[in-house]
mmCIF file of C-alpha atoms in Angstrom:
data_model
loop_
_atom_site.group_PDB
_atom_site.id
_atom_site.type_symbol
_atom_site.label_atom_id
_atom_site.label_comp_id
_atom_site.label_asym_id
_atom_site.label_seq_id
_atom_site.Cartn_x
_atom_site.Cartn_y
_atom_site.Cartn_z
ATOM 1 C CA UNK A 1 43.502 -0.544 -9.309
ATOM 2 C CA UNK A 2 40.447 -2.421 -8.154
ATOM 3 C CA UNK A 3 38.545 -0.662 -5.247
ATOM 4 C CA UNK A 4 35.855 -2.178 -3.033
ATOM 5 C CA UNK A 5 33.132 0.525 -2.087
ATOM 6 C CA UNK A 6 30.218 -0.967 0.163
ATOM 7 C CA UNK A 7 28.348 0.453 3.334
ATOM 8 C CA UNK A 8 25.103 0.524 5.111
ATOM 9 C CA UNK A 9 25.767 -2.820 6.853
ATOM 10 C CA UNK A 10 23.614 -2.170 10.309
ATOM 11 C CA UNK A 11 24.822 -5.372 12.102
ATOM 12 C CA UNK A 12 23.363 -6.473 14.146
ATOM 13 C CA UNK A 13 20.485 -4.065 14.414
ATOM 14 C CA UNK A 14 19.174 -4.458 10.905
ATOM 15 C CA UNK A 15 20.856 -7.451 9.639
ATOM 16 C CA UNK A 16 22.544 -10.301 11.020
ATOM 17 C CA UNK A 17 25.473 -10.453 8.592
ATOM 18 C CA UNK A 18 27.124 -10.283 5.180
ATOM 19 C CA UNK A 19 25.489 -12.702 2.704
ATOM 20 C CA UNK A 20 27.449 -15.940 2.530
ATOM 21 C CA UNK A 21 27.956 -15.812 -1.099
ATOM 22 C CA UNK A 22 29.178 -12.091 -1.052
ATOM 23 C CA UNK A 23 31.599 -13.523 1.639
ATOM 24 C CA UNK A 24 32.954 -15.926 -0.720
ATOM 25 C CA UNK A 25 33.291 -13.496 -3.355
ATOM 26 C CA UNK A 26 35.027 -10.933 -1.314
ATOM 27 C CA UNK A 27 37.072 -13.354 0.536
ATOM 28 C CA UNK A 28 38.395 -16.407 -1.142
ATOM 29 C CA UNK A 29 41.340 -17.117 1.081
ATOM 30 C CA UNK A 30 40.115 -16.617 4.470
ATOM 31 C CA UNK A 31 43.123 -18.204 6.370
ATOM 32 C CA UNK A 32 45.513 -15.812 4.479
ATOM 33 C CA UNK A 33 46.399 -12.166 4.546
ATOM 34 C CA UNK A 34 45.172 -10.305 2.432
ATOM 35 C CA UNK A 35 42.228 -12.468 2.011
ATOM 36 C CA UNK A 36 41.588 -11.207 -1.484
ATOM 37 C CA UNK A 37 45.012 -10.331 -3.483
ATOM 38 C CA UNK A 38 43.119 -8.864 -6.333
ATOM 39 C CA UNK A 39 41.599 -5.862 -4.549
ATOM 40 C CA UNK A 40 43.894 -3.066 -4.000
ATOM 41 C CA UNK A 41 41.684 -0.878 -1.587
ATOM 42 C CA UNK A 42 38.535 -1.370 0.570
ATOM 43 C CA UNK A 43 36.378 1.547 1.262
ATOM 44 C CA UNK A 44 33.535 1.474 3.656
ATOM 45 C CA UNK A 45 30.857 4.168 3.644
ATOM 46 C CA UNK A 46 29.740 3.497 7.238
ATOM 47 C CA UNK A 47 26.971 2.722 9.450
ATOM 48 C CA UNK A 48 28.745 -0.600 10.318
ATOM 49 C CA UNK A 49 27.179 0.203 13.904
ATOM 50 C CA UNK A 50 28.564 -2.332 16.251
ATOM 51 C CA UNK A 51 30.175 -5.677 14.937
ATOM 52 C CA UNK A 52 33.725 -5.956 15.599
ATOM 53 C CA UNK A 53 33.953 -9.030 13.639
ATOM 54 C CA UNK A 54 32.543 -7.643 10.333
ATOM 55 C CA UNK A 55 35.016 -4.656 11.096
ATOM 56 C CA UNK A 56 37.707 -7.388 10.899
ATOM 57 C CA UNK A 57 36.410 -9.321 7.824
ATOM 58 C CA UNK A 58 36.411 -5.864 5.695
ATOM 59 C CA UNK A 59 39.670 -4.851 7.035
ATOM 60 C CA UNK A 60 41.809 -8.256 5.978
ATOM 61 C CA UNK A 61 40.394 -8.196 2.551
ATOM 62 C CA UNK A 62 42.881 -5.578 1.146
ATOM 63 C CA UNK A 63 46.231 -4.330 2.645
ATOM 64 C CA UNK A 64 44.387 -0.731 2.510
ATOM 65 C CA UNK A 65 41.205 -0.176 4.222
ATOM 66 C CA UNK A 66 39.417 3.094 4.834
ATOM 67 C CA UNK A 67 36.181 4.102 6.558
ATOM 68 C CA UNK A 68 34.125 7.235 6.518
ATOM 69 C CA UNK A 69 31.853 8.084 9.247
ATOM 70 C CA UNK A 70 28.264 6.678 9.123
ATOM 71 C CA UNK A 71 24.979 8.457 10.358
ATOM 72 C CA UNK A 72 24.660 5.787 13.035
ATOM 73 C CA UNK A 73 28.078 4.914 13.800
ATOM 74 C CA UNK A 74 29.857 6.065 17.065
ATOM 75 C CA UNK A 75 33.066 6.911 16.025
ATOM 76 C CA UNK A 76 34.902 6.625 19.111
ATOM 77 C CA UNK A 77 33.865 3.087 19.495
ATOM 78 C CA UNK A 78 34.648 2.215 15.985
ATOM 79 C CA UNK A 79 38.048 3.890 16.264
ATOM 80 C CA UNK A 80 39.091 1.561 19.462
ATOM 81 C CA UNK A 81 37.757 -1.468 17.280
ATOM 82 C CA UNK A 82 39.692 -0.584 14.416
ATOM 83 C CA UNK A 83 42.943 0.028 16.731
ATOM 84 C CA UNK A 84 42.512 -3.563 18.480
ATOM 85 C CA UNK A 85 42.496 -5.035 14.888
ATOM 86 C CA UNK A 86 45.683 -2.984 13.861
ATOM 87 C CA UNK A 87 47.229 -4.101 17.012
ATOM 88 C CA UNK A 88 46.581 -7.323 16.559
ATOM 89 C CA UNK A 89 48.073 -7.383 12.909
ATOM 90 C CA UNK A 90 51.179 -5.589 14.286
ATOM 91 C CA UNK A 91 51.802 -8.520 16.457
ATOM 92 C CA UNK A 92 51.308 -11.144 13.847
ATOM 93 C CA UNK A 93 53.565 -9.134 11.316
ATOM 94 C CA UNK A 94 55.589 -6.253 12.265
ATOM 95 C CA UNK A 95 56.601 -5.436 8.644
ATOM 96 C CA UNK A 96 52.802 -4.798 7.391
ATOM 97 C CA UNK A 97 52.740 -1.234 5.984
ATOM 98 C CA UNK A 98 49.587 0.213 8.096
ATOM 99 C CA UNK A 99 50.128 3.754 6.964
ATOM 100 C CA UNK A 100 46.967 3.653 4.877
ATOM 101 C CA UNK A 101 44.725 2.891 7.887
ATOM 102 C CA UNK A 102 43.194 5.706 10.109
ATOM 103 C CA UNK A 103 42.356 5.224 13.483
ATOM 104 C CA UNK A 104 40.398 8.712 13.173
ATOM 105 C CA UNK A 105 36.935 8.376 11.264
ATOM 106 C CA UNK A 106 36.474 11.375 9.034
ATOM 107 C CA UNK A 107 33.355 12.641 7.240
ATOM 108 C CA UNK A 108 34.465 11.932 3.903
ATOM 109 C CA UNK A 109 38.038 10.775 1.944
ATOM 110 C CA UNK A 110 39.757 10.860 -1.116
ATOM 111 C CA UNK A 111 41.717 9.213 -3.691
ATOM 112 C CA UNK A 112 43.679 9.955 -6.861
ATOM 113 C CA UNK A 113 44.409 7.134 -9.121
ATOM 114 C CA UNK A 114 45.880 8.210 -12.724
ATOM 115 C CA UNK A 115 43.561 10.976 -14.191
ATOM 116 C CA UNK A 116 40.624 9.944 -11.933
ATOM 117 C CA UNK A 117 39.887 11.600 -8.656
ATOM 118 C CA UNK A 118 37.425 9.693 -6.381
ATOM 119 C CA UNK A 119 35.531 10.813 -3.176
ATOM 120 C CA UNK A 120 33.700 8.677 -0.808
ATOM 121 C CA UNK A 121 31.014 9.857 1.919
ATOM 122 C CA UNK A 122 28.126 8.416 3.709
ATOM 123 C CA UNK A 123 25.873 11.175 2.233
ATOM 124 C CA UNK A 124 23.847 11.559 5.338
ATOM 125 C CA UNK A 125 24.752 15.366 5.326
ATOM 126 C CA UNK A 126 22.769 15.382 2.025
ATOM 127 C CA UNK A 127 19.502 17.103 2.488
ATOM 128 C CA UNK A 128 17.401 16.039 0.848
ATOM 129 C CA UNK A 129 18.991 12.724 1.192
ATOM 130 C CA UNK A 130 20.725 11.301 -2.342
ATOM 131 C CA UNK A 131 19.493 14.675 -3.776
ATOM 132 C CA UNK A 132 21.418 15.034 -7.602
ATOM 133 C CA UNK A 133 21.941 18.661 -7.420
ATOM 134 C CA UNK A 134 23.158 18.741 -3.745
ATOM 135 C CA UNK A 135 25.569 15.684 -4.718
ATOM 136 C CA UNK A 136 26.559 17.732 -7.720
ATOM 137 C CA UNK A 137 27.523 20.635 -5.438
ATOM 138 C CA UNK A 138 29.517 18.049 -2.944
ATOM 139 C CA UNK A 139 31.549 16.758 -5.861
ATOM 140 C CA UNK A 140 32.646 20.539 -6.837
ATOM 141 C CA UNK A 141 33.397 21.202 -3.396
ATOM 142 C CA UNK A 142 35.618 18.116 -2.928
ATOM 143 C CA UNK A 143 37.033 18.505 -6.597
ATOM 144 C CA UNK A 144 36.385 14.831 -7.730
ATOM 145 C CA UNK A 145 35.146 13.456 -10.867
ATOM 146 C CA UNK A 146 33.566 10.430 -9.148
ATOM 147 C CA UNK A 147 31.665 10.589 -5.816
ATOM 148 C CA UNK A 148 30.508 7.324 -4.093
ATOM 149 C CA UNK A 149 27.885 7.948 -1.329
ATOM 150 C CA UNK A 150 25.441 5.756 0.816
ATOM 151 C CA UNK A 151 22.723 6.047 2.915
ATOM 152 C CA UNK A 152 19.925 5.135 0.762
ATOM 153 C CA UNK A 153 20.028 1.655 0.426
ATOM 154 C CA UNK A 154 19.467 1.548 -3.096
ATOM 155 C CA UNK A 155 21.821 0.815 -6.002
ATOM 156 C CA UNK A 156 22.278 3.766 -8.247
ATOM 157 C CA UNK A 157 24.715 5.014 -10.910
ATOM 158 C CA UNK A 158 24.515 8.005 -13.139
ATOM 159 C CA UNK A 159 26.566 10.936 -14.865
ATOM 160 C CA UNK A 160 25.628 14.472 -14.063
ATOM 161 C CA UNK A 161 27.740 17.586 -15.031
ATOM 162 C CA UNK A 162 30.243 15.098 -16.629
ATOM 163 C CA UNK A 163 30.770 13.595 -13.180
ATOM 164 C CA UNK A 164 29.940 9.944 -12.332
ATOM 165 C CA UNK A 165 27.717 9.456 -9.136
ATOM 166 C CA UNK A 166 27.736 6.060 -7.757
ATOM 167 C CA UNK A 167 25.886 4.632 -4.665
ATOM 168 C CA UNK A 168 26.711 0.950 -3.684
ATOM 169 C CA UNK A 169 23.505 0.360 -1.752
ATOM 170 C CA UNK A 170 23.380 -2.148 1.277
ATOM 171 C CA UNK A 171 25.711 -4.896 1.322
ATOM 172 C CA UNK A 172 23.325 -6.755 3.891
ATOM 173 C CA UNK A 173 20.130 -5.698 2.429
ATOM 174 C CA UNK A 174 19.460 -3.928 5.491
ATOM 175 C CA UNK A 175 15.699 -2.167 5.646
ATOM 176 C CA UNK A 176 15.529 1.554 5.249
ATOM 177 C CA UNK A 177 12.979 3.958 7.486
ATOM 178 C CA UNK A 178 12.991 6.637 4.324
ATOM 179 C CA UNK A 179 10.011 7.479 2.735
ATOM 180 C CA UNK A 180 9.257 6.867 -1.146
ATOM 181 C CA UNK A 181 10.916 9.021 -3.486
ATOM 182 C CA UNK A 182 8.910 12.154 -3.936
ATOM 183 C CA UNK A 183 8.759 11.751 -7.692
ATOM 184 C CA UNK A 184 6.382 8.971 -7.164
ATOM 185 C CA UNK A 185 4.338 10.536 -4.840
ATOM 186 C CA UNK A 186 3.866 13.424 -7.323
ATOM 187 C CA UNK A 187 2.700 11.345 -10.097
ATOM 188 C CA UNK A 188 0.429 9.764 -7.764
ATOM 189 C CA UNK A 189 -1.100 12.782 -6.847
ATOM 190 C CA UNK A 190 -1.580 14.116 -10.364
ATOM 191 C CA UNK A 191 -3.448 10.807 -11.070
ATOM 192 C CA UNK A 192 -5.680 11.433 -8.406
ATOM 193 C CA UNK A 193 -6.196 15.152 -9.445
ATOM 194 C CA UNK A 194 -7.193 13.819 -12.832
ATOM 195 C CA UNK A 195 -9.404 11.361 -11.194
ATOM 196 C CA UNK A 196 -11.104 13.917 -9.147
ATOM 197 C CA UNK A 197 -11.598 16.281 -12.491
ATOM 198 C CA UNK A 198 -13.159 13.137 -14.136
ATOM 199 C CA UNK A 199 -15.552 12.737 -10.928
ATOM 200 C CA UNK A 200 -16.369 16.459 -10.797
ATOM 201 C CA UNK A 201 -17.248 16.661 -14.334
ATOM 202 C CA UNK A 202 -19.468 13.382 -14.132
ATOM 203 C CA UNK A 203 -21.158 14.821 -10.991
ATOM 204 C CA UNK A 204 -21.699 18.117 -12.604
ATOM 205 C CA UNK A 205 -23.586 15.979 -15.735
ATOM 206 C CA UNK A 206 -25.749 14.045 -13.337
ATOM 207 C CA UNK A 207 -27.085 17.241 -11.309
ATOM 208 C CA UNK A 208 -27.790 18.790 -14.745
ATOM 209 C CA UNK A 209 -29.658 15.595 -15.684
ATOM 210 C CA UNK A 210 -31.472 15.617 -12.201
ATOM 211 C CA UNK A 211 -32.521 19.366 -12.430
ATOM 212 C CA UNK A 212 -34.011 18.842 -16.276
ATOM 213 C CA UNK A 213 -35.909 15.895 -14.879
ATOM 214 C CA UNK A 214 -37.299 17.676 -11.924
ATOM 215 C CA UNK A 215 -38.355 20.618 -14.344
ATOM 216 C CA UNK A 216 -40.179 18.273 -16.557
ATOM 217 C CA UNK A 217 -42.008 16.614 -13.677
ATOM 218 C CA UNK A 218 -43.282 19.878 -12.662
ATOM 219 C CA UNK A 219 -44.539 20.991 -15.582
ATOM 220 C CA UNK A 220 -46.129 17.376 -16.165
ATOM 221 C CA UNK A 221 -47.986 17.770 -12.930
ATOM 222 C CA UNK A 222 -48.914 21.413 -13.428
ATOM 223 C CA UNK A 223 -50.445 20.333 -16.931
ATOM 224 C CA UNK A 224 -52.212 17.308 -14.818
ATOM 225 C CA UNK A 225 -53.576 19.722 -12.279
ATOM 226 C CA UNK A 226 -55.080 21.779 -14.953
ATOM 227 C CA UNK A 227 -56.843 19.324 -16.647
ATOM 228 C CA UNK A 228 -58.210 17.718 -13.389
ATOM 229 C CA UNK A 229 -59.666 21.181 -12.776
ATOM 230 C CA UNK A 230 -61.563 21.830 -16.143
ATOM 231 C CA UNK A 231 -62.959 18.264 -15.726
ATOM 232 C CA UNK A 232 -64.151 18.830 -12.272
ATOM 233 C CA UNK A 233 -65.821 21.909 -13.367
ATOM 234 C CA UNK A 234 -67.498 20.144 -15.895
ATOM 235 C CA UNK A 235 -68.821 17.144 -13.360
ATOM 236 C CA UNK A 236 -70.302 19.855 -11.028
ATOM 237 C CA UNK A 237 -71.891 21.408 -13.879
ATOM 238 C CA UNK A 238 -73.442 17.737 -15.196
ATOM 239 C CA UNK A 239 -74.604 17.361 -11.516
ATOM 240 C CA UNK A 240 -76.296 20.531 -11.182
ATOM 241 C CA UNK A 241 -78.161 19.774 -14.231
ATOM 242 C CA UNK A 242 -79.360 16.258 -12.882
ATOM 243 C CA UNK A 243 -80.710 17.781 -9.737
ATOM 244 C CA UNK A 244 -82.499 20.277 -11.535
ATOM 245 C CA UNK A 245 -84.236 17.485 -13.558
ATOM 246 C CA UNK A 246 -84.856 15.539 -10.508
ATOM 247 C CA UNK A 247 -86.864 18.157 -8.946
ATOM 248 C CA UNK A 248 -88.958 18.782 -11.840
ATOM 249 C CA UNK A 249 -89.831 15.166 -12.342
ATOM 250 C CA UNK A 250 -92.928 13.990 -10.367
ATOM 251 C CA UNK A 251 -91.710 10.107 -10.596
ATOM 252 C CA UNK A 252 -88.667 11.521 -8.081
ATOM 253 C CA UNK A 253 -91.150 12.671 -5.613
ATOM 254 C CA UNK A 254 -93.039 9.156 -5.423
ATOM 255 C CA UNK A 255 -89.213 7.556 -5.025
ATOM 256 C CA UNK A 256 -88.789 9.960 -1.930
ATOM 257 C CA UNK A 257 -92.167 8.710 -0.080
ATOM 258 C CA UNK A 258 -91.142 5.489 -0.500
ATOM 259 C CA UNK A 259 -87.852 5.800 0.726
ATOM 260 C CA UNK A 260 -88.798 5.358 4.384
ATOM 261 C CA UNK A 261 -90.008 1.830 3.562
ATOM 262 C CA UNK A 262 -86.886 0.844 2.001
ATOM 263 C CA UNK A 263 -84.808 2.094 5.008
ATOM 264 C CA UNK A 264 -86.452 -0.611 7.114
ATOM 265 C CA UNK A 265 -85.868 -3.280 4.413
ATOM 266 C CA UNK A 266 -82.130 -2.390 4.544
ATOM 267 C CA UNK A 267 -81.970 -2.599 8.419
ATOM 268 C CA UNK A 268 -83.333 -6.014 8.672
ATOM 269 C CA UNK A 269 -80.974 -7.312 5.761
ATOM 270 C CA UNK A 270 -78.228 -5.394 7.863
ATOM 271 C CA UNK A 271 -78.881 -7.560 10.837
ATOM 272 C CA UNK A 272 -79.035 -10.963 8.865
ATOM 273 C CA UNK A 273 -75.687 -10.084 7.260
ATOM 274 C CA UNK A 274 -74.149 -9.278 10.639
ATOM 275 C CA UNK A 275 -75.163 -12.793 12.350
ATOM 276 C CA UNK A 276 -73.787 -14.515 8.833
ATOM 277 C CA UNK A 277 -70.492 -12.523 9.414
ATOM 278 C CA UNK A 278 -70.271 -13.715 13.322
ATOM 279 C CA UNK A 279 -70.802 -17.342 11.807
ATOM 280 C CA UNK A 280 -67.736 -16.882 9.443
ATOM 281 C CA UNK A 281 -65.737 -15.400 12.078
ATOM 282 C CA UNK A 282 -66.499 -18.239 14.269
ATOM 283 C CA UNK A 283 -65.752 -20.845 11.830
ATOM 284 C CA UNK A 284 -62.334 -19.306 10.974
ATOM 285 C CA UNK A 285 -61.064 -19.316 14.539
ATOM 286 C CA UNK A 286 -62.222 -23.061 14.657
ATOM 287 C CA UNK A 287 -60.019 -23.574 11.691
ATOM 288 C CA UNK A 288 -57.070 -21.725 12.918
ATOM 289 C CA UNK A 289 -57.445 -23.892 16.297
ATOM 290 C CA UNK A 290 -57.481 -26.916 14.426
ATOM 291 C CA UNK A 291 -54.305 -26.044 12.218
ATOM 292 C CA UNK A 292 -52.514 -25.018 15.507
ATOM 293 C CA UNK A 293 -53.444 -28.493 17.319
ATOM 294 C CA UNK A 294 -52.134 -30.242 14.060
ATOM 295 C CA UNK A 295 -48.787 -28.270 13.891
ATOM 296 C CA UNK A 296 -48.266 -29.174 17.759
ATOM 297 C CA UNK A 297 -48.918 -32.794 17.263
ATOM 298 C CA UNK A 298 -46.096 -32.882 14.254
ATOM 299 C CA UNK A 299 -44.364 -36.105 14.000
ATOM 300 C CA UNK A 300 -40.940 -36.577 15.421
ATOM 301 C CA UNK A 301 -39.363 -37.054 12.086
ATOM 302 C CA UNK A 302 -40.633 -33.700 10.828
ATOM 303 C CA UNK A 303 -39.106 -32.194 14.087
ATOM 304 C CA UNK A 304 -35.949 -33.545 13.824
ATOM 305 C CA UNK A 305 -35.834 -32.516 10.285
ATOM 306 C CA UNK A 306 -36.413 -28.754 11.279
ATOM 307 C CA UNK A 307 -33.449 -29.410 13.883
ATOM 308 C CA UNK A 308 -30.918 -30.637 11.350
ATOM 309 C CA UNK A 309 -32.248 -27.860 9.092
ATOM 310 C CA UNK A 310 -31.435 -25.419 11.614
ATOM 311 C CA UNK A 311 -28.080 -26.987 12.242
ATOM 312 C CA UNK A 312 -27.325 -26.905 8.513
ATOM 313 C CA UNK A 313 -27.997 -23.343 8.258
ATOM 314 C CA UNK A 314 -25.765 -22.530 11.602
ATOM 315 C CA UNK A 315 -22.813 -24.631 10.216
ATOM 316 C CA UNK A 316 -23.030 -22.459 7.200
ATOM 317 C CA UNK A 317 -23.069 -19.146 9.013
ATOM 318 C CA UNK A 318 -19.967 -20.474 10.717
ATOM 319 C CA UNK A 319 -18.070 -21.490 7.496
ATOM 320 C CA UNK A 320 -18.915 -18.017 6.075
ATOM 321 C CA UNK A 321 -17.444 -16.346 8.883
ATOM 322 C CA UNK A 322 -14.489 -18.471 9.108
ATOM 323 C CA UNK A 323 -13.940 -17.652 5.364
ATOM 324 C CA UNK A 324 -14.405 -14.045 5.920
ATOM 325 C CA UNK A 325 -11.622 -14.030 9.049
ATOM 326 C CA UNK A 326 -9.134 -15.939 6.596
ATOM 327 C CA UNK A 327 -9.847 -13.681 3.789
ATOM 328 C CA UNK A 328 -9.176 -10.561 5.867
ATOM 329 C CA UNK A 329 -6.017 -12.366 7.417
ATOM 330 C CA UNK A 330 -4.477 -13.103 3.906
ATOM 331 C CA UNK A 331 -5.310 -9.405 2.822
ATOM 332 C CA UNK A 332 -3.374 -8.474 5.906
ATOM 333 C CA UNK A 333 -0.497 -10.662 5.315
ATOM 334 C CA UNK A 334 -0.370 -9.560 1.780
ATOM 335 C CA UNK A 335 -0.141 -6.198 2.793
ATOM 336 C CA UNK A 336 2.530 -6.745 5.447
ATOM 337 C CA UNK A 337 4.768 -8.535 2.769
ATOM 338 C CA UNK A 338 4.287 -5.273 0.355
ATOM 339 C CA UNK A 339 5.293 -3.133 2.880
ATOM 340 C CA UNK A 340 8.318 -5.343 3.863
ATOM 341 C CA UNK A 341 9.540 -5.400 0.268
ATOM 342 C CA UNK A 342 9.141 -1.656 -0.086
ATOM 343 C CA UNK A 343 11.246 -1.093 3.147
ATOM 344 C CA UNK A 344 13.918 -3.816 2.290
ATOM 345 C CA UNK A 345 16.711 -3.498 -0.003
ATOM 346 C CA UNK A 346 18.593 -5.544 -2.014
ATOM 347 C CA UNK A 347 21.949 -6.795 -1.056
ATOM 348 C CA UNK A 348 24.654 -4.976 -3.069
ATOM 349 C CA UNK A 349 28.108 -3.507 -3.571
ATOM 350 C CA UNK A 350 30.340 -2.165 -6.301
ATOM 351 C CA UNK A 351 33.855 -2.635 -7.491
ATOM 352 C CA UNK A 352 35.533 0.366 -9.397
ATOM 353 C CA UNK A 353 38.182 -0.748 -11.841
ATOM 354 C CA UNK A 354 39.939 2.597 -12.474
ATOM 355 C CA UNK A 355 42.860 3.320 -15.282
ATOM 356 C CA UNK A 356 43.545 6.445 -16.549
ATOM 357 C CA UNK A 357 40.666 8.477 -17.460
ATOM 358 C CA UNK A 358 38.143 5.665 -17.500
ATOM 359 C CA UNK A 359 36.189 3.714 -14.746
ATOM 360 C CA UNK A 360 34.503 0.401 -15.218
ATOM 361 C CA UNK A 361 31.965 0.036 -12.366
ATOM 362 C CA UNK A 362 30.920 -3.429 -11.669
ATOM 363 C CA UNK A 363 27.355 -3.755 -9.540
ATOM 364 C CA UNK A 364 27.309 -7.052 -7.597
ATOM 365 C CA UNK A 365 23.376 -7.748 -6.470
ATOM 366 C CA UNK A 366 21.830 -10.543 -4.641
ATOM 367 C CA UNK A 367 18.794 -11.357 -6.047
ATOM 368 C CA UNK A 368 16.684 -14.714 -5.194
ATOM 369 C CA UNK A 369 19.533 -15.962 -3.594
ATOM 370 C CA UNK A 370 21.663 -15.460 -7.067
ATOM 371 C CA UNK A 371 24.541 -13.050 -7.440
ATOM 372 C CA UNK A 372 24.130 -10.995 -10.497
ATOM 373 C CA UNK A 373 26.571 -8.704 -12.260
ATOM 374 C CA UNK A 374 26.121 -5.561 -14.181
ATOM 375 C CA UNK A 375 28.749 -3.290 -15.736
ATOM 376 C CA UNK A 376 28.746 0.329 -16.385
ATOM 377 C CA UNK A 377 31.799 2.364 -17.945
ATOM 378 C CA UNK A 378 32.688 5.876 -17.334
ATOM 379 C CA UNK A 379 35.159 7.851 -19.290
ATOM 380 C CA UNK A 380 36.280 11.551 -17.955
ATOM 381 C CA UNK A 381 35.972 14.141 -20.904
#
């Protein structure tokens, strides 16, 4: 039995429509009913939100269509839309078996094929969202071997406790408001903690070196001060000896008597020196006035050159500012692109080919406008 599982469409709130390449794969004969004769059952994991045309497209893929309630679905509205689709088919073909279609939107559903029991749910009731242990508990509660859930917009497939867990992702690639995974945040926090430890050790070493340098400098200053004190004492003693010698020397007395005459000569020399300084000052002022006059009488070519130089510098500054603004704008666009990539999912859906106790899972993803298929096999023990 080939079962199509998909969900999290969010049309038209977060996506316009199912990708056209997916539509061609799922509905190779859109004029016929069913539009795909190979698919036995279609199960939608909810969050269609409000798109009757998309609901009809999914309903017409296979004779058997089932839908579980999504977090953002209004079960009353979706039930009414589904009833209208069923009525239109009844009018076209009264012989059609419609017993598999439910007008009541359940929280989860279960199908049994051969030795496998497969459960379907949106998964928004799982807290934390997508937690493997909580999903394992739900699988045991539903008594299923395979549990297909949605709500995270990310493709997943893994085995836990001998049960197979599948998330088909979002078929439209609708963006998600969920936070990044907790494991990634813990790794980042651990990395930051290691950096903090390294920074702390480096700071401690730097502080230790600073303390040693300060202590060394203090000791050097004290030694220098003591040496200067000893030198000063020796100089004072030498000066006292010289003064005592001068007192006893008769020549010193003669020099003292001639001191008054020397002072008169010095006064005359000082007045001559003052007049020379005034002349130099006047000459300096005249020179400055002359230079100022020459500057004011610069040729017109030099003035134009100065103006051009000022314009060139202004243009360079303006170009630098424009470059800085462009660089900041590019960084903002890059950051916005990274945030968009984090919050945008890759369009995907899954097909379950179950027979006996084996389920072959085909994962379809749309990447770079190319459809890629991965295969995973699960065998019940």
